[in-house]
């Protein structure tokens, strides 16, 4: 990773690592993965946040590391956790996209694109062709017109909104579970009282 692509990675990591609930999942080109993981580790340490980084590699990376310019005996970068996921790089990417909220694809030219992962949902639903009508909560046309800096700001805002939505959903689920437990305890108490009366 070098030049504007390297700067973009550092800008993205610098902004998104500040979100305590964020987790870095990588499965792209090995050099980009290594740089992302290293920058993430540094940023999270500076902020005294848990690392929360996972690097997924296909089986081929461990069997024939030289094909991806990885060192012989490769088993991770020394930061984050390394896992084997899928047989090929494409399979690894498919598996990770099902586990993430937001997927960023960074180009060496210093641009990036974003899509909602399976766990992130998409507030805009789908367009007439069944495709996501929004990117990070804005229309695709608006997204395309944004420069990298504006896109990064929108991604950060969207991630913070997503964290709030998920926290609210967890609070509602916890309250519903507590109410159900309370109702079950009350029903049991009434049942036990009826048995005593009988």
Backbone as JSON Lines, residues from 0, in Angstrom:
{"i":0,"aa":"X","n":[0.86,-1.17,0.0],"ca":[0.0,0.0,0.0],"c":[0.9,1.22,0.0]}
{"i":1,"aa":"X","n":[0.66,2.11,-0.93],"ca":[1.49,3.32,-0.99],"c":[0.7,4.47,-1.58]}
{"i":2,"aa":"X","n":[1.26,5.66,-1.5],"ca":[0.67,6.85,-2.1],"c":[-0.68,7.21,-1.52]}
{"i":3,"aa":"X","n":[-1.6,7.63,-2.42],"ca":[-2.92,8.09,-1.98],"c":[-3.74,6.95,-1.38]}
{"i":4,"aa":"X","n":[-3.55,5.73,-1.87],"ca":[-4.25,4.57,-1.29],"c":[-3.86,4.36,0.16]}
{"i":5,"aa":"X","n":[-2.57,4.52,0.46],"ca":[-2.08,4.38,1.84],"c":[-2.67,5.47,2.73]}
{"i":6,"aa":"X","n":[-2.69,6.69,2.23],"ca":[-3.25,7.82,3.0],"c":[-4.73,7.59,3.27]}
{"i":7,"aa":"X","n":[-5.46,7.09,2.27],"ca":[-6.88,6.84,2.44],"c":[-7.11,5.77,3.52]}
{"i":8,"aa":"X","n":[-6.33,4.69,3.48],"ca":[-6.44,3.64,4.51],"c":[-6.23,4.26,5.88]}
{"i":9,"aa":"X","n":[-5.2,5.08,6.02],"ca":[-4.9,5.7,7.31],"c":[-6.01,6.64,7.76]}
{"i":10,"aa":"X","n":[-6.59,7.39,6.81],"ca":[-7.71,8.28,7.15],"c":[-8.93,7.48,7.61]}
{"i":11,"aa":"X","n":[-9.25,6.42,6.88],"ca":[-10.41,5.58,7.23],"c":[-10.22,4.96,8.6]}
{"i":12,"aa":"X","n":[-9.06,4.35,8.81],"ca":[-8.79,3.71,10.1],"c":[-8.8,4.73,11.22]}
{"i":13,"aa":"X","n":[-8.17,5.88,10.99],"ca":[-8.12,6.91,12.02],"c":[-9.49,7.37,12.48]}
{"i":14,"aa":"X","n":[-10.44,7.42,11.56],"ca":[-11.8,7.87,11.9],"c":[-12.62,6.73,12.51]}
{"i":15,"aa":"X","n":[-12.6,5.56,11.89],"ca":[-13.48,4.48,12.33],"c":[-12.99,3.78,13.59]}
{"i":16,"aa":"X","n":[-11.7,3.8,13.84],"ca":[-11.16,3.17,15.06],"c":[-11.63,3.89,16.32]}
{"i":17,"aa":"X","n":[-12.1,5.12,16.17],"ca":[-12.59,5.88,17.33],"c":[-13.94,5.38,17.84]}
{"i":18,"aa":"X","n":[-14.63,4.58,17.06],"ca":[-15.93,4.06,17.46],"c":[-15.69,2.81,18.3]}
{"i":19,"aa":"X","n":[-15.93,2.88,19.63],"ca":[-15.58,1.77,20.52],"c":[-16.17,0.42,20.09]}
{"i":20,"aa":"X","n":[-17.37,0.43,19.54],"ca":[-18.03,-0.83,19.17],"c":[-17.56,-1.38,17.83]}
{"i":21,"aa":"X","n":[-16.77,-0.61,17.1],"ca":[-16.33,-1.04,15.77],"c":[-15.34,-2.19,15.86]}
{"i":22,"aa":"X","n":[-15.4,-3.04,14.84],"ca":[-14.46,-4.15,14.73],"c":[-13.95,-4.18,13.3]}
{"i":23,"aa":"X","n":[-12.66,-4.38,13.13],"ca":[-12.06,-4.46,11.81],"c":[-12.04,-5.92,11.36]}
{"i":24,"aa":"X","n":[-12.63,-6.18,10.19],"ca":[-12.57,-7.5,9.56],"c":[-11.89,-7.31,8.22]}
{"i":25,"aa":"X","n":[-10.81,-8.02,7.97],"ca":[-10.13,-7.87,6.68],"c":[-10.09,-9.2,5.94]}
{"i":26,"aa":"X","n":[-10.13,-9.11,4.61],"ca":[-10.01,-10.3,3.78],"c":[-9.58,-9.92,2.37]}
{"i":27,"aa":"X","n":[-8.95,-8.78,2.24],"ca":[-8.55,-8.3,0.91],"c":[-7.13,-8.68,0.56]}
{"i":28,"aa":"X","n":[-6.47,-7.8,-0.18],"ca":[-5.09,-8.05,-0.58],"c":[-4.19,-8.07,0.64]}
{"i":29,"aa":"X","n":[-3.27,-9.02,0.74],"ca":[-2.44,-9.15,1.95],"c":[-1.72,-7.89,2.39]}
{"i":30,"aa":"X","n":[-1.15,-7.11,1.48],"ca":[-0.45,-5.89,1.9],"c":[-1.4,-4.87,2.5]}
{"i":31,"aa":"X","n":[-2.59,-4.76,1.92],"ca":[-3.59,-3.83,2.43],"c":[-4.08,-4.3,3.8]}
{"i":32,"aa":"X","n":[-4.32,-5.61,3.91],"ca":[-4.74,-6.19,5.19],"c":[-3.74,-5.88,6.28]}
{"i":33,"aa":"X","n":[-2.48,-6.12,5.99],"ca":[-1.42,-5.92,6.98],"c":[-1.39,-4.45,7.41]}
{"i":34,"aa":"X","n":[-1.43,-3.56,6.45],"ca":[-1.37,-2.13,6.76],"c":[-2.61,-1.7,7.55]}
{"i":35,"aa":"X","n":[-3.79,-2.14,7.13],"ca":[-5.03,-1.81,7.86],"c":[-4.94,-2.31,9.3]}
{"i":36,"aa":"X","n":[-4.53,-3.55,9.46],"ca":[-4.45,-4.13,10.81],"c":[-3.46,-3.39,11.69]}
{"i":37,"aa":"X","n":[-2.32,-3.03,11.12],"ca":[-1.29,-2.32,11.88],"c":[-1.8,-0.94,12.29]}
{"i":38,"aa":"X","n":[-2.39,-0.21,11.36],"ca":[-2.93,1.11,11.67],"c":[-4.06,1.03,12.7]}
{"i":39,"aa":"X","n":[-4.9,0.01,12.57],"ca":[-6.0,-0.2,13.51],"c":[-5.45,-0.44,14.92]}
{"i":40,"aa":"X","n":[-4.45,-1.32,15.0],"ca":[-3.84,-1.63,16.3],"c":[-3.28,-0.36,16.94]}
{"i":41,"aa":"X","n":[-2.55,0.44,16.18],"ca":[-1.97,1.67,16.72],"c":[-3.05,2.65,17.19]}
{"i":42,"aa":"X","n":[-4.08,2.83,16.36],"ca":[-5.15,3.78,16.71],"c":[-5.91,3.32,17.95]}
{"i":43,"aa":"X","n":[-6.23,2.04,18.03],"ca":[-6.99,1.53,19.18],"c":[-6.16,1.61,20.46]}
{"i":44,"aa":"X","n":[-4.85,1.36,20.35],"ca":[-3.98,1.49,21.53],"c":[-3.94,2.93,22.01]}
{"i":45,"aa":"X","n":[-3.79,3.87,21.06],"ca":[-3.78,5.3,21.42],"c":[-5.05,5.7,22.15]}
{"i":46,"aa":"X","n":[-6.17,5.1,21.75],"ca":[-7.48,5.45,22.33],"c":[-7.84,4.57,23.53]}
{"i":47,"aa":"X","n":[-6.94,3.66,23.91],"ca":[-7.18,2.71,25.01],"c":[-8.46,1.9,24.78]}
{"i":48,"aa":"X","n":[-8.65,1.45,23.54],"ca":[-9.8,0.62,23.19],"c":[-9.31,-0.79,22.87]}
{"i":49,"aa":"X","n":[-10.19,-1.78,23.09],"ca":[-9.8,-3.14,22.74],"c":[-9.58,-3.23,21.24]}
{"i":50,"aa":"X","n":[-8.67,-4.12,20.85],"ca":[-8.24,-4.16,19.46],"c":[-9.36,-4.54,18.49]}
{"i":51,"aa":"X","n":[-10.08,-5.6,18.77],"ca":[-11.21,-6.03,17.94],"c":[-10.88,-6.04,16.46]}
{"i":52,"aa":"X","n":[-9.9,-6.84,16.09],"ca":[-9.52,-6.97,14.68],"c":[-9.43,-8.45,14.33]}
{"i":53,"aa":"X","n":[-9.96,-8.79,13.16],"ca":[-9.94,-10.16,12.69],"c":[-9.5,-10.17,11.24]}
{"i":54,"aa":"X","n":[-8.48,-10.97,10.94],"ca":[-7.98,-11.11,9.56],"c":[-8.35,-12.5,9.07]}
{"i":55,"aa":"X","n":[-9.16,-12.57,8.05],"ca":[-9.58,-13.86,7.5],"c":[-8.79,-14.15,6.22]}
{"i":56,"aa":"X","n":[-8.29,-15.36,6.16],"ca":[-7.5,-15.81,5.0],"c":[-8.08,-17.1,4.46]}
{"i":57,"aa":"X","n":[-8.03,-17.27,3.15],"ca":[-8.45,-18.56,2.58],"c":[-7.37,-19.62,2.86]}
{"i":58,"aa":"X","n":[-7.76,-20.86,2.74],"ca":[-6.84,-21.98,2.96],"c":[-5.61,-21.86,2.06]}
{"i":59,"aa":"X","n":[-5.8,-21.33,0.85],"ca":[-4.67,-21.23,-0.09],"c":[-3.55,-20.34,0.45]}
{"i":60,"aa":"X","n":[-3.88,-19.36,1.29],"ca":[-2.85,-18.47,1.85],"c":[-1.89,-19.23,2.75]}
{"i":61,"aa":"X","n":[-2.37,-20.27,3.39],"ca":[-1.53,-21.04,4.3],"c":[-0.83,-22.19,3.58]}
{"i":62,"aa":"X","n":[-1.49,-22.74,2.56],"ca":[-0.91,-23.87,1.82],"c":[0.15,-23.39,0.84]}
{"i":63,"aa":"X","n":[-0.14,-22.3,0.13],"ca":[0.79,-21.76,-0.87],"c":[0.95,-20.25,-0.64]}
{"i":64,"aa":"X","n":[1.55,-19.86,0.48],"ca":[1.64,-18.43,0.79],"c":[2.41,-17.63,-0.26]}
{"i":65,"aa":"X","n":[3.37,-18.25,-0.93],"ca":[4.18,-17.53,-1.92],"c":[3.35,-16.99,-3.08]}
{"i":66,"aa":"X","n":[2.19,-17.6,-3.36],"ca":[1.34,-17.12,-4.46],"c":[0.74,-15.75,-4.15]}
{"i":67,"aa":"X","n":[0.68,-15.39,-2.88],"ca":[0.18,-14.06,-2.5],"c":[1.29,-13.21,-1.91]}
{"i":68,"aa":"X","n":[2.52,-13.6,-2.18],"ca":[3.71,-12.89,-1.68],"c":[3.74,-12.84,-0.15]}
{"i":69,"aa":"X","n":[3.24,-13.92,0.47],"ca":[3.29,-14.04,1.93],"c":[4.52,-14.87,2.3]}
{"i":70,"aa":"X","n":[5.07,-14.65,3.48],"ca":[6.25,-15.42,3.88],"c":[5.93,-16.9,4.09]}
{"i":71,"aa":"X","n":[6.92,-17.73,3.86],"ca":[6.78,-19.17,4.1],"c":[6.44,-19.39,5.57]}
{"i":72,"aa":"X","n":[5.5,-20.26,5.85],"ca":[5.08,-20.52,7.23],"c":[4.16,-19.45,7.78]}
{"i":73,"aa":"X","n":[3.6,-18.63,6.9],"ca":[2.72,-17.54,7.31],"c":[1.57,-18.03,8.17]}
{"i":74,"aa":"X","n":[1.33,-17.33,9.29],"ca":[0.15,-17.6,10.11],"c":[-0.3,-16.32,10.8]}
{"i":75,"aa":"X","n":[-0.46,-15.26,10.06],"ca":[-1.0,-14.04,10.63],"c":[0.01,-12.91,10.66]}
{"i":76,"aa":"X","n":[-0.51,-11.73,10.99],"ca":[0.29,-10.51,10.96],"c":[0.91,-10.15,12.3]}
{"i":77,"aa":"X","n":[0.52,-10.78,13.36],"ca":[1.05,-10.4,14.67],"c":[0.19,-9.35,15.35]}
{"i":78,"aa":"X","n":[-0.91,-8.98,14.73],"ca":[-1.9,-8.1,15.37],"c":[-3.27,-8.63,14.97]}
{"i":79,"aa":"X","n":[-4.22,-8.43,15.84],"ca":[-5.55,-8.97,15.58],"c":[-5.53,-10.48,15.65]}
{"i":80,"aa":"X","n":[-6.63,-11.09,15.3],"ca":[-6.72,-12.55,15.26],"c":[-6.76,-12.99,13.82]}
{"i":81,"aa":"X","n":[-6.11,-14.09,13.52],"ca":[-6.08,-14.64,12.17],"c":[-6.91,-15.9,12.15]}
{"i":82,"aa":"X","n":[-7.81,-16.0,11.17],"ca":[-8.64,-17.2,11.04],"c":[-8.61,-17.67,9.59]}
{"i":83,"aa":"X","n":[-8.84,-18.96,9.43],"ca":[-8.99,-19.53,8.1],"c":[-10.48,-19.47,7.76]}
{"i":84,"aa":"X","n":[-10.79,-18.99,6.57],"ca":[-12.18,-18.84,6.17],"c":[-12.31,-19.1,4.68]}
{"i":85,"aa":"X","n":[-12.86,-20.22,4.32],"ca":[-13.06,-20.55,2.91],"c":[-11.81,-21.11,2.26]}
{"i":86,"aa":"X","n":[-12.01,-21.63,1.07],"ca":[-10.91,-22.22,0.32],"c":[-10.19,-21.2,-0.56]}
{"i":87,"aa":"X","n":[-10.94,-20.23,-1.07],"ca":[-10.36,-19.23,-1.98],"c":[-10.61,-17.83,-1.42]}
{"i":88,"aa":"X","n":[-9.93,-16.85,-1.96],"ca":[-10.1,-15.46,-1.53],"c":[-11.55,-15.0,-1.77]}
{"i":89,"aa":"X","n":[-12.13,-15.37,-2.91],"ca":[-13.52,-14.98,-3.2],"c":[-14.48,-15.56,-2.17]}
{"i":90,"aa":"X","n":[-14.26,-16.79,-1.79],"ca":[-15.11,-17.44,-0.78],"c":[-14.94,-16.75,0.58]}
{"i":91,"aa":"X","n":[-13.73,-16.39,0.92],"ca":[-13.47,-15.67,2.17],"c":[-14.22,-14.35,2.19]}
{"i":92,"aa":"X","n":[-14.16,-13.61,1.1],"ca":[-14.86,-12.32,1.02],"c":[-16.36,-12.5,1.15]}
{"i":93,"aa":"X","n":[-16.91,-13.54,0.51],"ca":[-18.36,-13.8,0.61],"c":[-18.74,-14.11,2.06]}
{"i":94,"aa":"X","n":[-17.93,-14.93,2.72],"ca":[-18.24,-15.3,4.11],"c":[-18.18,-14.08,5.03]}
{"i":95,"aa":"X","n":[-17.17,-13.24,4.85],"ca":[-17.06,-12.06,5.71],"c":[-18.17,-11.06,5.45]}
{"i":96,"aa":"X","n":[-18.59,-10.91,4.19],"ca":[-19.65,-9.93,3.91],"c":[-20.95,-10.32,4.6]}
{"i":97,"aa":"X","n":[-21.11,-11.6,4.91],"ca":[-22.31,-12.02,5.66],"c":[-22.19,-11.7,7.15]}
{"i":98,"aa":"X","n":[-20.99,-11.36,7.62],"ca":[-20.77,-11.11,9.04],"c":[-20.6,-9.64,9.38]}
{"i":99,"aa":"X","n":[-20.49,-8.79,8.39],"ca":[-20.17,-7.39,8.69],"c":[-21.38,-6.47,8.48]}
{"i":100,"aa":"X","n":[-21.26,-5.28,9.05],"ca":[-22.3,-4.26,8.9],"c":[-22.05,-3.38,7.69]}
{"i":101,"aa":"X","n":[-20.81,-3.01,7.51],"ca":[-20.43,-2.15,6.39],"c":[-19.18,-2.73,5.75]}
{"i":102,"aa":"X","n":[-19.19,-2.81,4.44],"ca":[-18.04,-3.34,3.71],"c":[-17.44,-2.22,2.88]}
{"i":103,"aa":"X","n":[-16.16,-1.95,3.1],"ca":[-15.45,-0.92,2.34],"c":[-14.47,-1.6,1.38]}
{"i":104,"aa":"X","n":[-14.48,-1.14,0.16],"ca":[-13.53,-1.64,-0.84],"c":[-12.66,-0.45,-1.23]}
{"i":105,"aa":"X","n":[-11.37,-0.56,-0.91],"ca":[-10.43,0.53,-1.12],"c":[-9.58,0.25,-2.35]}
{"i":106,"aa":"X","n":[-9.47,1.25,-3.23],"ca":[-8.66,1.06,-4.43],"c":[-7.29,1.69,-4.22]}
{"i":107,"aa":"X","n":[-6.27,1.17,-4.91],"ca":[-4.93,1.75,-4.8],"c":[-4.88,3.2,-5.27]}
{"i":108,"aa":"X","n":[-5.87,3.6,-6.08],"ca":[-5.9,4.97,-6.61],"c":[-6.38,5.99,-5.58]}
{"i":109,"aa":"X","n":[-6.78,5.51,-4.38],"ca":[-7.19,6.45,-3.34],"c":[-8.68,6.73,-3.32]}
{"i":110,"aa":"X","n":[-9.49,5.81,-3.84],"ca":[-10.94,5.93,-3.75],"c":[-11.46,4.7,-3.01]}
{"i":111,"aa":"X","n":[-12.69,4.8,-2.56],"ca":[-13.29,3.62,-1.94],"c":[-14.78,3.61,-2.17]}
{"i":112,"aa":"X","n":[-15.33,2.43,-2.09],"ca":[-16.77,2.27,-2.2],"c":[-17.26,1.54,-0.97]}
{"i":113,"aa":"X","n":[-18.55,1.59,-0.74],"ca":[-19.13,1.05,0.47],"c":[-20.4,0.32,0.12]}
{"i":114,"aa":"X","n":[-20.65,-0.77,0.83],"ca":[-21.94,-1.44,0.71],"c":[-22.31,-1.98,2.08]}
{"i":115,"aa":"X","n":[-23.59,-2.19,2.28],"ca":[-24.05,-2.72,3.56],"c":[-23.76,-4.21,3.58]}
{"i":116,"aa":"X","n":[-23.18,-4.67,4.67],"ca":[-23.0,-6.1,4.87],"c":[-24.32,-6.7,5.34]}
{"i":117,"aa":"X","n":[-24.39,-8.0,5.41],"ca":[-25.64,-8.67,5.8],"c":[-26.09,-8.28,7.2]}
{"i":118,"aa":"X","n":[-25.16,-7.93,8.08],"ca":[-25.51,-7.58,9.46],"c":[-25.8,-6.09,9.62]}
{"i":119,"aa":"X","n":[-25.65,-5.31,8.56],"ca":[-25.82,-3.87,8.68],"c":[-27.15,-3.36,8.23]}
{"i":120,"aa":"X","n":[-27.85,-4.17,7.45],"ca":[-29.13,-3.71,6.94],"c":[-28.93,-2.53,6.01]}
{"i":121,"aa":"X","n":[-30.0,-2.04,5.47],"ca":[-29.92,-0.86,4.61],"c":[-31.22,-0.11,4.78]}
{"i":122,"aa":"X","n":[-31.13,1.05,5.39],"ca":[-32.33,1.82,5.72],"c":[-33.15,2.2,4.51]}
{"i":123,"aa":"X","n":[-32.56,2.18,3.34],"ca":[-33.28,2.61,2.14],"c":[-33.98,1.5,1.4]}
{"i":124,"aa":"X","n":[-33.87,0.26,1.84],"ca":[-34.53,-0.84,1.15],"c":[-33.9,-1.1,-0.2]}
{"i":125,"aa":"X","n":[-34.74,-1.54,-1.15],"ca":[-34.21,-1.89,-2.46],"c":[-34.88,-1.05,-3.54]}
{"i":126,"aa":"X","n":[-34.17,-0.87,-4.63],"ca":[-34.75,-0.14,-5.75],"c":[-35.54,-1.11,-6.64]}
{"i":127,"aa":"X","n":[-36.04,-0.62,-7.77],"ca":[-36.9,-1.45,-8.63],"c":[-36.18,-2.66,-9.2]}
{"i":128,"aa":"X","n":[-34.86,-2.67,-9.22],"ca":[-34.12,-3.81,-9.74],"c":[-33.68,-4.75,-8.63]}
{"i":129,"aa":"X","n":[-34.14,-4.51,-7.39],"ca":[-33.78,-5.37,-6.28],"c":[-32.41,-5.06,-5.71]}
{"i":130,"aa":"X","n":[-31.84,-3.93,-6.09],"ca":[-30.52,-3.55,-5.59],"c":[-30.69,-2.54,-4.47]}
{"i":131,"aa":"X","n":[-29.7,-2.43,-3.6],"ca":[-29.78,-1.45,-2.53],"c":[-29.92,-0.06,-3.12]}
{"i":132,"aa":"X","n":[-30.95,0.66,-2.64],"ca":[-31.22,2.0,-3.16],"c":[-30.35,3.05,-2.49]}
{"i":133,"aa":"X","n":[-29.74,2.69,-1.39],"ca":[-28.92,3.64,-0.64],"c":[-27.56,3.05,-0.33]}
{"i":134,"aa":"X","n":[-26.63,3.95,-0.09],"ca":[-25.3,3.58,0.39],"c":[-25.09,4.37,1.67]}
{"i":135,"aa":"X","n":[-24.93,3.69,2.78],"ca":[-24.73,4.34,4.08],"c":[-25.78,5.41,4.35]}
{"i":136,"aa":"X","n":[-27.02,5.11,4.0],"ca":[-28.12,6.02,4.32],"c":[-28.33,7.18,3.36]}
{"i":137,"aa":"X","n":[-27.58,7.23,2.28],"ca":[-27.81,8.27,1.26],"c":[-28.06,7.59,-0.08]}
{"i":138,"aa":"X","n":[-28.77,8.27,-0.96],"ca":[-29.04,7.72,-2.28],"c":[-27.75,7.44,-3.05]}
{"i":139,"aa":"X","n":[-27.83,6.47,-3.94],"ca":[-26.64,6.11,-4.73],"c":[-26.11,7.27,-5.55]}
{"i":140,"aa":"X","n":[-27.01,8.09,-6.09],"ca":[-26.57,9.25,-6.88],"c":[-25.81,10.24,-6.01]}
{"i":141,"aa":"X","n":[-26.3,10.46,-4.8],"ca":[-25.62,11.36,-3.86],"c":[-24.25,10.78,-3.51]}
{"i":142,"aa":"X","n":[-24.2,9.46,-3.23],"ca":[-22.94,8.8,-2.9],"c":[-21.92,8.95,-4.02]}
{"i":143,"aa":"X","n":[-22.34,8.73,-5.25],"ca":[-21.43,8.82,-6.4],"c":[-20.86,10.23,-6.56]}
{"i":144,"aa":"X","n":[-21.65,11.24,-6.17],"ca":[-21.2,12.62,-6.31],"c":[-20.25,13.06,-5.2]}
{"i":145,"aa":"X","n":[-20.15,12.26,-4.13],"ca":[-19.28,12.62,-3.0],"c":[-17.82,12.32,-3.31]}
{"i":146,"aa":"X","n":[-16.92,13.16,-2.77],"ca":[-15.5,12.83,-2.86],"c":[-15.15,11.89,-1.71]}
{"i":147,"aa":"X","n":[-13.91,11.41,-1.65],"ca":[-13.5,10.43,-0.63],"c":[-13.69,10.96,0.79]}
{"i":148,"aa":"X","n":[-13.39,12.23,1.01],"ca":[-13.53,12.81,2.34],"c":[-14.99,12.86,2.77]}
{"i":149,"aa":"X","n":[-15.87,13.25,1.87],"ca":[-17.3,13.3,2.17],"c":[-17.85,11.89,2.41]}
{"i":150,"aa":"X","n":[-17.38,10.93,1.61],"ca":[-17.82,9.54,1.8],"c":[-17.39,9.04,3.17]}
{"i":151,"aa":"X","n":[-16.15,9.34,3.55],"ca":[-15.65,8.88,4.84],"c":[-16.46,9.47,5.99]}
{"i":152,"aa":"X","n":[-16.79,10.75,5.89],"ca":[-17.62,11.39,6.92],"c":[-18.98,10.69,6.99]}
{"i":153,"aa":"X","n":[-19.56,10.37,5.83],"ca":[-20.87,9.7,5.82],"c":[-20.77,8.3,6.39]}
{"i":154,"aa":"X","n":[-19.7,7.56,6.09],"ca":[-19.52,6.21,6.63],"c":[-19.42,6.28,8.16]}
{"i":155,"aa":"X","n":[-18.64,7.23,8.66],"ca":[-18.5,7.36,10.11],"c":[-19.85,7.69,10.75]}
{"i":156,"aa":"X","n":[-20.6,8.62,10.18],"ca":[-21.92,8.97,10.72],"c":[-22.85,7.76,10.69]}
{"i":157,"aa":"X","n":[-22.83,7.03,9.58],"ca":[-23.7,5.87,9.42],"c":[-23.35,4.79,10.45]}
{"i":158,"aa":"X","n":[-22.05,4.58,10.66],"ca":[-21.65,3.58,11.66],"c":[-22.11,3.98,13.05]}
{"i":159,"aa":"X","n":[-22.0,5.24,13.39],"ca":[-22.46,5.7,14.71],"c":[-23.98,5.54,14.83]}
{"i":160,"aa":"X","n":[-24.71,5.84,13.75],"ca":[-26.17,5.64,13.75],"c":[-26.5,4.16,13.93]}
{"i":161,"aa":"X","n":[-25.76,3.32,13.24],"ca":[-25.98,1.87,13.31],"c":[-25.74,1.36,14.73]}
{"i":162,"aa":"X","n":[-24.67,1.84,15.37],"ca":[-24.38,1.45,16.75],"c":[-25.55,1.84,17.66]}
{"i":163,"aa":"X","n":[-26.08,3.05,17.47],"ca":[-27.22,3.5,18.28],"c":[-28.46,2.65,18.03]}
{"i":164,"aa":"X","n":[-28.75,2.33,16.76],"ca":[-29.91,1.49,16.44],"c":[-29.79,0.11,17.07]}
{"i":165,"aa":"X","n":[-28.58,-0.48,16.97],"ca":[-28.39,-1.81,17.53],"c":[-28.49,-1.79,19.06]}
{"i":166,"aa":"X","n":[-27.96,-0.73,19.69],"ca":[-28.06,-0.61,21.15],"c":[-29.52,-0.47,21.57]}
{"i":167,"aa":"X","n":[-30.3,0.33,20.82],"ca":[-31.72,0.5,21.13],"c":[-32.47,-0.82,20.96]}
{"i":168,"aa":"X","n":[-32.15,-1.56,19.9],"ca":[-32.81,-2.85,19.67],"c":[-32.47,-3.84,20.78]}
{"i":169,"aa":"X","n":[-31.21,-3.82,21.24],"ca":[-30.82,-4.71,22.35],"c":[-31.55,-4.33,23.63]}
{"i":170,"aa":"X","n":[-31.7,-3.01,23.88],"ca":[-32.4,-2.54,25.09],"c":[-33.87,-2.96,25.05]}
{"i":171,"aa":"X","n":[-34.52,-2.85,23.88],"ca":[-35.92,-3.26,23.74],"c":[-36.05,-4.76,23.96]}
{"i":172,"aa":"X","n":[-35.14,-5.54,23.38],"ca":[-35.18,-6.99,23.56],"c":[-34.96,-7.37,25.02]}
{"i":173,"aa":"X","n":[-34.03,-6.69,25.7],"ca":[-33.77,-6.97,27.11],"c":[-34.97,-6.63,27.97]}
{"i":174,"aa":"X","n":[-35.63,-5.5,27.65],"ca":[-36.83,-5.1,28.41],"c":[-37.95,-6.1,28.19]}
{"i":175,"aa":"X","n":[-38.13,-6.56,26.96],"ca":[-39.18,-7.55,26.67],"c":[-38.89,-8.87,27.39]}
{"i":176,"aa":"X","n":[-37.62,-9.27,27.42],"ca":[-37.24,-10.5,28.12],"c":[-37.48,-10.37,29.62]}
{"i":177,"aa":"X","n":[-37.12,-9.21,30.19],"ca":[-37.34,-8.97,31.62],"c":[-38.83,-8.99,31.94]}
{"i":178,"aa":"X","n":[-39.66,-8.38,31.08],"ca":[-41.11,-8.37,31.3],"c":[-41.67,-9.79,31.22]}
{"i":179,"aa":"X","n":[-41.18,-10.59,30.27],"ca":[-41.64,-11.97,30.14],"c":[-41.25,-12.8,31.36]}
{"i":180,"aa":"X","n":[-40.05,-12.6,31.87],"ca":[-39.61,-13.32,33.08],"c":[-40.45,-12.91,34.29]}
{"i":181,"aa":"X","n":[-40.74,-11.62,34.37],"ca":[-41.56,-11.11,35.48],"c":[-42.97,-11.69,35.4]}
{"i":182,"aa":"X","n":[-43.53,-11.73,34.21],"ca":[-44.87,-12.29,34.03],"c":[-44.89,-13.77,34.37]}
{"i":183,"aa":"X","n":[-43.83,-14.49,33.96],"ca":[-43.74,-15.92,34.26],"c":[-43.62,-16.15,35.76]}
{"i":184,"aa":"X","n":[-42.83,-15.3,36.45],"ca":[-42.68,-15.42,37.91],"c":[-44.0,-15.13,38.6]}
{"i":185,"aa":"X","n":[-44.73,-14.12,38.13],"ca":[-46.03,-13.79,38.73],"c":[-47.02,-14.93,38.52]}
{"i":186,"aa":"X","n":[-47.03,-15.5,37.3],"ca":[-47.94,-16.62,37.02],"c":[-47.61,-17.81,37.9]}
{"i":187,"aa":"X","n":[-46.33,-18.07,38.11],"ca":[-45.92,-19.19,38.97],"c":[-46.34,-18.93,40.41]}
{"i":188,"aa":"X","n":[-46.17,-17.69,40.87],"ca":[-46.56,-17.33,42.23],"c":[-48.06,-17.52,42.43]}
{"i":189,"aa":"X","n":[-48.87,-17.12,41.44],"ca":[-50.33,-17.3,41.52],"c":[-50.67,-18.79,41.54]}
{"i":190,"aa":"X","n":[-49.99,-19.55,40.68],"ca":[-50.22,-20.99,40.62],"c":[-49.87,-21.65,41.94]}
{"i":191,"aa":"X","n":[-48.72,-21.26,42.52],"ca":[-48.3,-21.83,43.8],"c":[-49.29,-21.46,44.9]}
{"i":192,"aa":"X","n":[-49.79,-20.24,44.88],"ca":[-50.76,-19.78,45.88],"c":[-52.07,-20.57,45.74]}
{"i":193,"aa":"X","n":[-52.49,-20.8,44.49],"ca":[-53.72,-21.58,44.28],"c":[-53.59,-22.99,44.82]}
{"i":194,"aa":"X","n":[-52.4,-23.59,44.64],"ca":[-52.16,-24.95,45.14],"c":[-52.24,-24.97,46.67]}
{"i":195,"aa":"X","n":[-51.73,-23.92,47.31],"ca":[-51.76,-23.85,48.77],"c":[-53.21,-23.7,49.25]}
{"i":196,"aa":"X","n":[-54.0,-22.88,48.55],"ca":[-55.4,-22.65,48.92],"c":[-56.21,-23.93,48.75]}
{"i":197,"aa":"X","n":[-55.94,-24.67,47.72],"ca":[-56.66,-25.91,47.46],"c":[-56.29,-26.93,48.52]}
